Amino acid sequence: MSSQTDTIFARASGAGKAGVSVYRISGPDAASILRSLVGKPIVNREAAYVAVRDPADGSVIDRGLALLFEGPKSFTGEDVAELSLHGSRAVEEALYDALTRLGARPAEAGEFTLRALKNGKLDLAQVEALADLLDAETTLQRKQALGQLDGRLSEAAEGWRKDLLAVMAPLEADIDFPDEGDVPAAVAARAGPAIAALKESLTTFLNQSVSARKIREGVSIAVIGPPNAGKSSLVNALAGSDVAIVSDIAGTTRDIIEARLDLGGVLATVADTAGLRGMAGDVIEEEGVKRAKKRAENADMRVLVVDASEVGSREMLFAGDVENVPHETLALLQPDDLVVWNKSDRRVSELSLEMAHSPYTELSVSAKTGAGMAALVQVLKEKAAEGANTEGPALTRARHAAAVEEALAALTRAEANITRAPELAAEDARLAARALGKITGAVGVEDVLGEIFSSFCIGK
Ligand code: GDP
């Protein structure tokens, strides 16, 4: 990234034609550039209706709203100017041209946020939260990201670090006065419980991180079963249901049919896999079966679809006596997965699913008529949102969990060393504090910048 003394600009709002587009200018010359464009000084934090003029000939580029946020009380911490103008290509081109001639340059992807980070307006966990908020598609994702952006995780991480400092104080006192008689015992008596308490709260957060990441990353559901059971019909029915997320996300081309659903606030990707047969017919089909299996194994949940009008009974199915549903397919199922008896509209006799002692959740539906689909969606919602909550700080990324794991390992070593080698325990406590510092970027920020900022686009 380029020098921070440049003044940068970019459109902050989305691409394409729009009623209004917001342009952001940040850097030491932002205020003077704004003044040159609008021909008068703009008062800090007071919206003004202005004519934006080309500095070369004074012609009007467009009219709109101008705002100035003097640093450090701005998003980036620098002087920031914002212009809300009509969202057209021609306005944008003329504005960019004028801004360039006034000495500003186009911002690189994520550069505004990077400046906010460097100027201490956001820490690393908040930068991640901002990226998550921009990507959020469900209510829970939005709530979680907003909480983290408000500094929930950062405050927790800082709190843990403070607790550690309190632990280290008596340990370091011991290093300073190594000759005093019973000091190790006294130190252990004070530091031991503090370390144990911190370990306990870190462990709790670590255990909750699975559901925190489930909200952020979403869950994957693989629909499996023999050809013609109605897998595609089922996925299509789900895609057409009121939980479907129909927004188009650029860059997500897929070779498998997928539906993206909002299941009680948890984003779920439901994939229709190639039919799983007992024996593959040819090489291409064999490859398809292999992929379907892999997808099923890696999914968070599996839905086995069977044709209820062809399968005589549950007993036959689970005994592996149904053609095209071999043991191999049944073995993919895990407890709590779903078995969907499709084509209920064709079945002559009722399946007695209520009475069934089954490790799976079994449902009778018709993808064709829609019967039972609402119940299926309800079950999927319950399973997807299980354990998901957005209260309190959350370790939403593998990076956070790794930092906490590292801290826990160091604390375990510290515990072991307290009485026999307090100086080593103090060093371990220091290492634990360092590990926790990675969460907010107080430690090791350069190592992760590239990865974190790769998800930002221009204007952010
Ligand atoms: P897949 O090979 O498992 O993906 O199965 P398809 O979704 O392609 O469905 C196979 C056939 O079953 C198609 O002719 C569908 O129209 C039909 N089908 C799917 N679901 C139902 C259903 O609930 N009732 C009836 N009567 N036919 C269905």
Coordinates of C-alpha atoms and ligand atoms in Angstrom, one line a residue:
M1 CA 0.0 0.0 0.0
S2 CA 1.1 3.5 -0.7
S3 CA 2.2 6.3 1.6
Q4 CA -0.3 7.5 4.2
T5 CA 0.2 11.1 3.3
D6 CA -1.6 10.8 0.0
T7 CA -5.1 12.0 -0.2
I8 CA -7.3 9.2 -1.6
F9 CA -10.8 9.0 -3.1
A10 CA -13.3 6.3 -4.1
R11 CA -17.0 5.7 -4.4
A12 CA -18.2 4.3 -1.1
S13 CA -21.6 3.2 -2.3
G14 CA -22.2 0.3 -4.6
A15 CA -21.4 0.1 -8.3
G16 CA -23.8 0.9 -11.2
K17 CA -26.4 3.5 -11.8
A18 CA -28.1 4.8 -8.7
G19 CA -30.2 7.7 -7.4
V20 CA -27.3 8.8 -5.2
S21 CA -23.7 7.7 -5.1
V22 CA -21.5 8.6 -2.1
Y23 CA -17.9 9.5 -2.8
R24 CA -15.3 9.6 0.0
I25 CA -12.1 11.6 0.1
S26 CA -9.6 11.1 2.9
G27 CA -6.2 12.5 3.7
P28 CA -4.4 15.8 4.6
D29 CA -5.8 17.6 1.6
A30 CA -9.4 16.4 1.8
A31 CA -10.7 19.7 3.3
S32 CA -8.9 22.0 0.8
I33 CA -9.8 19.7 -2.2
L34 CA -13.5 19.9 -1.1
R35 CA -13.2 23.6 -0.8
S36 CA -11.8 23.9 -4.3
L37 CA -14.6 21.7 -5.7
V38 CA -17.5 23.6 -4.1
G39 CA -16.0 27.1 -4.0
K40 CA -16.6 27.7 -0.3
P41 CA -15.4 26.3 3.1
I42 CA -17.6 23.5 4.4
V43 CA -18.3 23.5 8.2
N44 CA -17.2 20.4 10.1
R45 CA -20.1 17.9 10.3
E46 CA -22.7 20.2 8.7
A47 CA -24.3 19.0 5.5
A48 CA -24.3 21.6 2.8
Y49 CA -26.1 21.6 -0.6
V50 CA -23.4 22.5 -3.1
A51 CA -22.6 22.7 -6.8
V52 CA -19.5 20.7 -7.5
R53 CA -17.5 22.4 -10.1
D54 CA -14.6 21.5 -12.4
P55 CA -11.6 23.4 -11.1
A56 CA -10.3 24.0 -14.6
D57 CA -13.2 25.9 -16.1
G58 CA -15.7 26.4 -13.2
S59 CA -18.4 24.3 -15.0
V60 CA -20.8 22.4 -12.8
I61 CA -20.2 18.7 -12.6
D62 CA -23.2 18.0 -10.5
R63 CA -25.1 19.3 -7.5
G64 CA -25.5 17.4 -4.2
L65 CA -24.6 17.2 -0.5
A66 CA -21.2 17.8 0.9
L67 CA -19.9 16.8 4.3
L68 CA -16.6 17.3 6.1
F69 CA -15.4 15.2 9.0
E70 CA -12.3 16.8 10.4
G71 CA -9.8 14.3 11.8
P72 CA -9.3 12.6 14.1
K73 CA -13.1 12.3 14.6
S74 CA -13.6 10.6 11.2
F75 CA -13.8 7.0 9.9
T76 CA -10.1 7.0 8.9
G77 CA -8.9 9.4 11.6
E78 CA -7.8 11.8 8.8
D79 CA -9.8 14.7 7.4
V80 CA -12.6 13.0 5.4
A81 CA -14.9 14.7 2.8
E82 CA -18.0 13.0 1.5
L83 CA -20.0 14.0 -1.5
S84 CA -23.4 12.6 -2.3
L85 CA -24.0 13.1 -6.0
H86 CA -26.2 11.5 -8.7
G87 CA -25.1 8.0 -9.3
S88 CA -24.1 8.1 -13.0
R89 CA -21.0 7.0 -14.8
A90 CA -20.5 10.5 -16.3
V91 CA -20.7 12.3 -13.0
E92 CA -18.2 9.8 -11.6
E93 CA -15.8 10.2 -14.4
A94 CA -15.9 14.0 -14.3
L95 CA -15.5 14.0 -10.5
Y96 CA -12.6 11.6 -10.6
D97 CA -10.9 13.7 -13.3
A98 CA -11.3 16.8 -11.1
L99 CA -10.1 15.0 -8.0
T100 CA -7.0 13.7 -9.7
R101 CA -6.2 17.2 -11.0
L102 CA -6.5 18.5 -7.5
G103 CA -3.8 16.1 -6.4
A104 CA -5.8 13.2 -4.9
R105 CA -5.4 9.6 -6.2
P106 CA -7.9 6.7 -6.4
A107 CA -7.9 4.5 -3.3
E108 CA -6.7 0.9 -3.3
A109 CA -9.0 -1.8 -2.1
G110 CA -9.6 -1.5 1.7
E111 CA -7.4 1.5 1.9
F112 CA -9.8 3.6 3.9
T113 CA -10.2 0.9 6.5
L114 CA -6.5 0.3 6.6
R115 CA -6.0 3.9 7.5
A116 CA -8.7 3.6 10.2
L117 CA -6.7 0.6 11.5
K118 CA -3.3 2.4 11.4
N119 CA -4.8 5.5 13.1
G120 CA -6.3 3.5 15.9
K121 CA -9.9 4.1 14.9
L122 CA -10.6 0.4 14.6
D123 CA -8.6 -2.6 15.8
L124 CA -8.1 -5.8 13.9
A125 CA -11.1 -7.6 15.3
Q126 CA -13.2 -4.6 14.4
V127 CA -11.8 -4.5 10.8
E128 CA -12.8 -8.1 10.5
A129 CA -16.2 -7.3 11.9
L130 CA -16.6 -4.5 9.3
A131 CA -15.9 -7.0 6.5
D132 CA -18.4 -9.4 8.1
L133 CA -21.0 -6.7 8.3
L134 CA -20.6 -5.8 4.6
D135 CA -20.9 -9.5 3.8
A136 CA -23.8 -10.2 6.2
E137 CA -26.9 -11.8 4.6
T138 CA -28.9 -13.0 7.6
T139 CA -30.1 -11.3 10.8
L140 CA -27.8 -13.3 13.0
Q141 CA -24.8 -12.5 10.8
R142 CA -25.7 -8.8 11.0
K143 CA -26.1 -8.8 14.8
Q144 CA -22.9 -10.7 15.4
A145 CA -20.9 -8.4 13.1
L146 CA -22.4 -5.3 14.6
G147 CA -21.6 -6.5 18.2
Q148 CA -18.0 -7.2 17.2
L149 CA -17.7 -3.9 15.4
D150 CA -18.9 -2.2 18.6
G151 CA -15.8 -3.7 20.2
R152 CA -17.3 -6.7 22.1
L153 CA -14.5 -9.1 21.3
S154 CA -11.8 -6.4 21.5
E155 CA -12.9 -5.5 25.0
A156 CA -13.0 -9.1 26.1
A157 CA -9.5 -9.7 24.7
E158 CA -8.2 -6.6 26.5
G159 CA -9.9 -7.8 29.7
W160 CA -8.2 -11.1 29.5
R161 CA -4.9 -9.4 29.0
K162 CA -5.5 -7.2 32.0
D163 CA -6.3 -10.3 34.1
L164 CA -3.0 -11.7 32.9
L165 CA -1.1 -8.6 34.0
A166 CA -2.7 -9.1 37.4
V167 CA -1.4 -12.7 37.4
M168 CA 2.0 -11.6 36.3
A169 CA 2.5 -9.0 39.1
P170 CA 3.0 -11.5 42.0
L171 CA 5.1 -13.8 39.7
E172 CA 7.4 -10.9 38.8
A173 CA 7.6 -9.8 42.4
D174 CA 8.9 -13.3 43.2
I175 CA 11.6 -12.9 40.5
D176 CA 12.7 -9.7 42.1
F177 CA 13.0 -11.2 45.6
P178 CA 14.1 -14.7 45.0
D179 CA 15.7 -15.3 48.4
E180 CA 12.7 -14.8 50.6
G181 CA 11.7 -18.0 52.3
D182 CA 8.2 -19.1 51.4
V183 CA 7.5 -16.9 48.4
P184 CA 6.8 -19.6 45.8
A185 CA 4.0 -21.0 48.0
A186 CA 2.6 -17.5 48.5
V187 CA 2.9 -16.8 44.8
A188 CA 1.2 -20.0 43.8
A189 CA -1.5 -19.3 46.3
R190 CA -2.3 -16.0 44.6
A191 CA -1.5 -16.6 41.0
G192 CA -2.7 -20.2 40.7
P193 CA -6.4 -19.5 41.2
A194 CA -6.2 -16.4 38.9
I195 CA -4.7 -18.5 36.1
A196 CA -7.2 -21.3 36.6
A197 CA -10.1 -18.8 36.4
L198 CA -8.8 -17.2 33.2
K199 CA -8.3 -20.7 31.7
E200 CA -11.8 -21.5 32.5
S201 CA -13.3 -18.4 30.8
L202 CA -11.0 -18.8 27.8
T203 CA -12.1 -22.5 27.5
T204 CA -15.8 -21.4 27.6
F205 CA -15.3 -18.9 24.8
L206 CA -13.4 -21.5 22.8
N207 CA -16.2 -24.0 23.2
Q208 CA -18.7 -21.4 22.0
S209 CA -16.6 -20.5 19.0
V210 CA -18.1 -23.4 17.0
S211 CA -21.5 -21.8 17.0
A212 CA -20.1 -18.3 16.6
R213 CA -18.4 -19.5 13.4
K214 CA -21.5 -21.3 12.3
I215 CA -23.3 -17.9 12.2
R216 CA -20.4 -16.2 10.4
E217 CA -19.6 -18.9 7.9
G218 CA -23.0 -20.5 7.5
V219 CA -23.8 -24.2 7.4
S220 CA -23.7 -26.7 4.5
I221 CA -26.3 -29.2 3.9
A222 CA -25.9 -32.0 1.4
V223 CA -28.9 -33.7 -0.2
I224 CA -28.1 -37.3 -1.0
G225 CA -30.0 -40.3 -2.3
P226 CA -30.5 -42.4 -5.3
P227 CA -31.3 -41.0 -8.7
N228 CA -34.9 -40.1 -9.3
A229 CA -35.7 -39.9 -5.5
G230 CA -36.5 -36.2 -6.1
K231 CA -33.4 -34.5 -4.8
S232 CA -33.4 -31.8 -7.4
S233 CA -37.1 -31.3 -7.0
L234 CA -36.6 -30.9 -3.2
V235 CA -33.7 -28.4 -3.6
N236 CA -35.8 -26.5 -6.1
A237 CA -38.7 -26.4 -3.8
L238 CA -36.5 -25.1 -1.0
A239 CA -35.0 -22.5 -3.4
G240 CA -38.5 -21.3 -4.2
S241 CA -39.6 -21.2 -0.5
D242 CA -39.8 -18.1 1.6
V243 CA -36.5 -18.8 3.3
A244 CA -34.5 -18.7 0.0
I245 CA -31.9 -15.9 -0.3
V246 CA -32.3 -14.9 -3.9
S247 CA -29.7 -12.1 -4.0
D248 CA -27.1 -12.6 -6.7
I249 CA -23.6 -12.7 -5.3
A250 CA -21.0 -11.9 -8.0
G251 CA -18.4 -14.6 -8.5
T252 CA -20.3 -17.6 -7.2
T253 CA -20.5 -19.8 -10.2
R254 CA -21.4 -23.3 -9.3
D255 CA -21.4 -26.7 -11.0
I256 CA -23.8 -28.3 -8.5
I257 CA -27.3 -27.1 -8.0
E258 CA -27.4 -25.1 -4.7
A259 CA -30.0 -23.2 -2.8
R260 CA -29.0 -20.5 -0.3
L261 CA -31.4 -20.3 2.6
D262 CA -31.8 -18.1 5.6
L263 CA -32.6 -20.7 8.3
G264 CA -33.6 -18.8 11.4
G265 CA -30.8 -16.3 10.8
V266 CA -28.2 -18.9 9.9
L267 CA -27.1 -18.9 6.3
A268 CA -27.3 -22.4 4.8
T269 CA -26.1 -23.7 1.5
V270 CA -28.1 -26.7 0.3
A271 CA -26.4 -28.7 -2.4
D272 CA -28.0 -31.3 -4.6
T273 CA -25.4 -34.0 -5.1
A274 CA -25.2 -36.5 -8.0
G275 CA -27.2 -39.6 -7.5
L276 CA -25.5 -42.2 -5.3
R277 CA -25.9 -45.6 -6.8
G278 CA -24.7 -48.9 -5.6
M279 CA -22.5 -49.5 -8.6
A280 CA -21.3 -46.7 -10.8
G281 CA -22.2 -47.2 -14.5
D282 CA -19.2 -45.5 -16.1
V283 CA -16.1 -43.5 -15.3
I284 CA -17.9 -40.1 -15.4
E285 CA -20.6 -41.3 -13.2
E286 CA -18.1 -42.8 -10.9
E287 CA -16.4 -39.4 -10.5
G288 CA -19.8 -37.9 -9.8
V289 CA -20.5 -40.4 -7.1
K290 CA -17.1 -39.8 -5.6
R291 CA -17.8 -36.0 -5.4
A292 CA -21.2 -36.6 -4.0
K293 CA -19.8 -38.7 -1.2
K294 CA -17.1 -36.2 -0.4
R295 CA -19.6 -33.4 -0.3
A296 CA -21.8 -35.4 2.0
E297 CA -19.0 -36.2 4.3
N298 CA -17.8 -32.6 4.6
A299 CA -21.3 -31.2 5.0
D300 CA -22.6 -30.0 8.4
M301 CA -25.8 -31.9 7.8
R302 CA -27.1 -34.5 5.3
V303 CA -30.6 -35.0 4.0
L304 CA -31.2 -38.5 2.5
V305 CA -34.1 -38.4 0.0
V306 CA -35.9 -41.6 -0.8
D307 CA -38.9 -42.3 -3.0
A308 CA -41.6 -43.3 -0.5
S309 CA -43.7 -44.7 -3.3
E310 CA -41.1 -47.2 -4.2
V311 CA -39.6 -48.1 -0.9
G312 CA -41.9 -50.5 0.9
S313 CA -40.9 -49.8 4.5
R314 CA -38.4 -48.1 6.8
E315 CA -37.1 -51.5 7.9
M316 CA -36.2 -52.4 4.2
L317 CA -34.5 -49.1 3.8
F318 CA -32.3 -49.3 6.9
A319 CA -31.5 -53.0 6.3
G320 CA -30.0 -51.9 3.0
D321 CA -32.6 -53.9 1.0
V322 CA -33.6 -51.0 -1.2
E323 CA -32.2 -50.9 -4.7
N324 CA -29.8 -47.9 -5.2
V325 CA -29.6 -47.2 -1.5
P326 CA -26.8 -49.4 -0.5
H327 CA -25.1 -49.6 3.0
E328 CA -22.5 -47.3 1.6
T329 CA -25.0 -44.5 1.2
L330 CA -26.6 -45.2 4.6
A331 CA -23.2 -45.1 6.2
L332 CA -22.9 -41.5 5.2
L333 CA -25.7 -40.6 7.6
Q334 CA -24.8 -39.3 11.1
P335 CA -27.1 -39.1 14.0
D336 CA -29.4 -36.1 13.8
D337 CA -29.3 -36.1 10.0
L338 CA -32.6 -36.1 8.1
V339 CA -34.3 -38.8 6.1
V340 CA -36.9 -37.3 3.8
W341 CA -39.6 -39.7 2.5
N342 CA -40.5 -37.9 -0.8
K343 CA -43.4 -38.4 -3.2
S344 CA -45.9 -38.8 -0.4
D345 CA -48.5 -37.8 -2.9
R346 CA -47.9 -41.2 -4.7
R347 CA -47.6 -43.4 -1.6
V348 CA -50.7 -45.6 -1.1
S349 CA -50.2 -46.3 2.6
E350 CA -49.0 -43.9 5.3
L351 CA -45.5 -44.4 6.7
S352 CA -45.6 -44.6 10.5
L353 CA -42.8 -42.2 11.1
E354 CA -44.0 -41.0 14.5
M355 CA -43.6 -44.5 16.0
A356 CA -40.2 -45.0 14.6
H357 CA -37.2 -45.3 16.8
S358 CA -34.7 -43.6 14.6
P359 CA -31.4 -41.9 15.2
Y360 CA -32.5 -39.6 12.3
T361 CA -35.2 -37.0 11.9
E362 CA -37.6 -38.5 9.4
L363 CA -40.2 -36.6 7.5
S364 CA -42.7 -37.3 4.9
V365 CA -43.0 -34.7 2.1
S366 CA -44.0 -34.2 -1.5
A367 CA -41.6 -31.9 -3.4
K368 CA -44.2 -31.9 -6.1
T369 CA -47.3 -30.8 -4.2
G370 CA -45.4 -29.0 -1.4
A371 CA -47.0 -31.2 1.3
G372 CA -44.8 -31.4 4.4
M373 CA -42.3 -28.8 3.0
A374 CA -43.2 -26.3 5.7
A375 CA -42.4 -28.9 8.4
L376 CA -39.1 -29.7 6.6
V377 CA -38.1 -26.1 6.6
Q378 CA -39.0 -25.8 10.3
V379 CA -36.8 -28.8 11.1
L380 CA -33.9 -27.4 9.0
K381 CA -34.3 -24.1 10.8
E382 CA -34.1 -25.7 14.2
K383 CA -31.1 -27.8 13.4
A384 CA -29.2 -25.0 11.6
A385 CA -29.8 -22.4 14.4
E386 CA -29.1 -24.8 17.2
G387 CA -26.8 -23.2 19.7
A388 CA -26.4 -20.1 17.6
N389 CA -26.6 -16.9 19.7
T390 CA -25.2 -13.5 19.2
E391 CA -25.0 -12.3 22.8
G392 CA -21.5 -11.5 24.1
P393 CA -18.1 -11.5 22.5
A394 CA -17.5 -14.3 20.0
L395 CA -14.4 -16.0 18.5
T396 CA -15.8 -15.7 15.0
R397 CA -12.7 -16.7 13.1
A398 CA -10.2 -19.5 13.2
R399 CA -7.6 -16.8 13.8
H400 CA -9.3 -15.8 17.1
A401 CA -9.6 -19.4 18.2
A402 CA -6.0 -20.1 17.4
A403 CA -4.9 -17.2 19.5
V404 CA -7.0 -18.4 22.5
E405 CA -5.6 -21.9 22.1
E406 CA -2.1 -20.6 22.1
A407 CA -2.9 -18.6 25.3
L408 CA -4.4 -21.6 26.9
A409 CA -1.4 -23.7 26.2
A410 CA 0.9 -21.1 27.7
L411 CA -1.3 -20.8 30.8
T412 CA -1.2 -24.5 31.3
R413 CA 2.6 -24.4 31.2
A414 CA 2.5 -21.4 33.6
E415 CA 0.4 -23.4 36.0
A416 CA 2.9 -26.3 36.0
N417 CA 5.8 -23.9 36.6
I418 CA 4.3 -21.7 39.3
T419 CA 5.9 -23.2 42.4
R420 CA 9.1 -24.7 41.0
A421 CA 10.1 -22.0 38.5
P422 CA 8.1 -18.7 39.0
E423 CA 10.3 -17.0 36.4
L424 CA 9.3 -19.5 33.8
A425 CA 5.7 -19.1 34.8
A426 CA 6.0 -15.3 34.4
E427 CA 7.4 -15.9 30.9
D428 CA 4.6 -18.2 30.0
A429 CA 2.0 -15.7 31.3
R430 CA 3.7 -13.1 29.1
L431 CA 3.4 -15.4 26.1
A432 CA -0.2 -16.0 26.8
A433 CA -0.8 -12.2 26.9
R434 CA 1.0 -11.9 23.6
A435 CA -1.2 -14.6 22.1
L436 CA -4.3 -12.8 23.2
G437 CA -2.9 -9.5 21.8
K438 CA -3.1 -11.1 18.3
I439 CA -6.9 -10.9 18.4
T440 CA -7.0 -7.1 18.4
G441 CA -3.8 -6.8 16.4
A442 CA -1.9 -5.3 19.4
V443 CA 0.6 -8.1 18.5
G444 CA 1.5 -9.4 15.0
V445 CA -0.8 -7.2 13.0
E446 CA 1.5 -7.2 9.9
D447 CA 1.3 -11.0 9.7
V448 CA -2.4 -11.1 9.0
L449 CA -3.1 -7.8 7.2
G450 CA -2.8 -9.2 3.7
E451 CA -5.3 -12.0 4.4
I452 CA -7.8 -9.8 6.2
F453 CA -7.7 -7.0 3.7
S454 CA -7.9 -9.3 0.7
S455 CA -11.7 -9.5 1.2
F456 CA -12.2 -5.7 1.0
C457 CA -13.0 -4.0 -2.2
I458 CA -12.3 -0.5 -3.4
G459 CA -14.1 2.2 -1.5
K460 CA -14.1 0.3 1.8
Ligands
GDP1 P1 -33.3 -36.7 -8.5 O1 -32.7 -37.5 -9.6 O2 -33.2 -37.3 -7.2 O3 -32.7 -35.3 -8.5 O4 -34.8 -36.6 -8.8 P2 -35.7 -35.5 -9.6 O5 -35.9 -34.3 -8.7 O6 -35.1 -35.2 -10.9 O7 -37.0 -36.2 -9.7 C1 -37.2 -37.4 -10.4 C2 -38.6 -37.5 -10.9 O8 -39.5 -37.6 -9.8 C3 -39.1 -36.4 -11.7 O9 -39.9 -36.8 -12.7 C4 -39.9 -35.5 -10.7 O10 -40.9 -34.8 -11.3 C5 -40.5 -36.6 -9.9 N1 -40.8 -36.2 -8.5 C6 -40.0 -35.5 -7.6 N2 -40.6 -35.3 -6.5 C7 -41.8 -35.8 -6.6 C8 -43.0 -35.8 -5.7 O11 -43.0 -35.4 -4.6 N3 -44.1 -36.4 -6.2 C9 -44.1 -37.0 -7.4 N4 -45.3 -37.6 -7.8 N5 -43.1 -36.9 -8.3 C10 -42.0 -36.3 -7.9

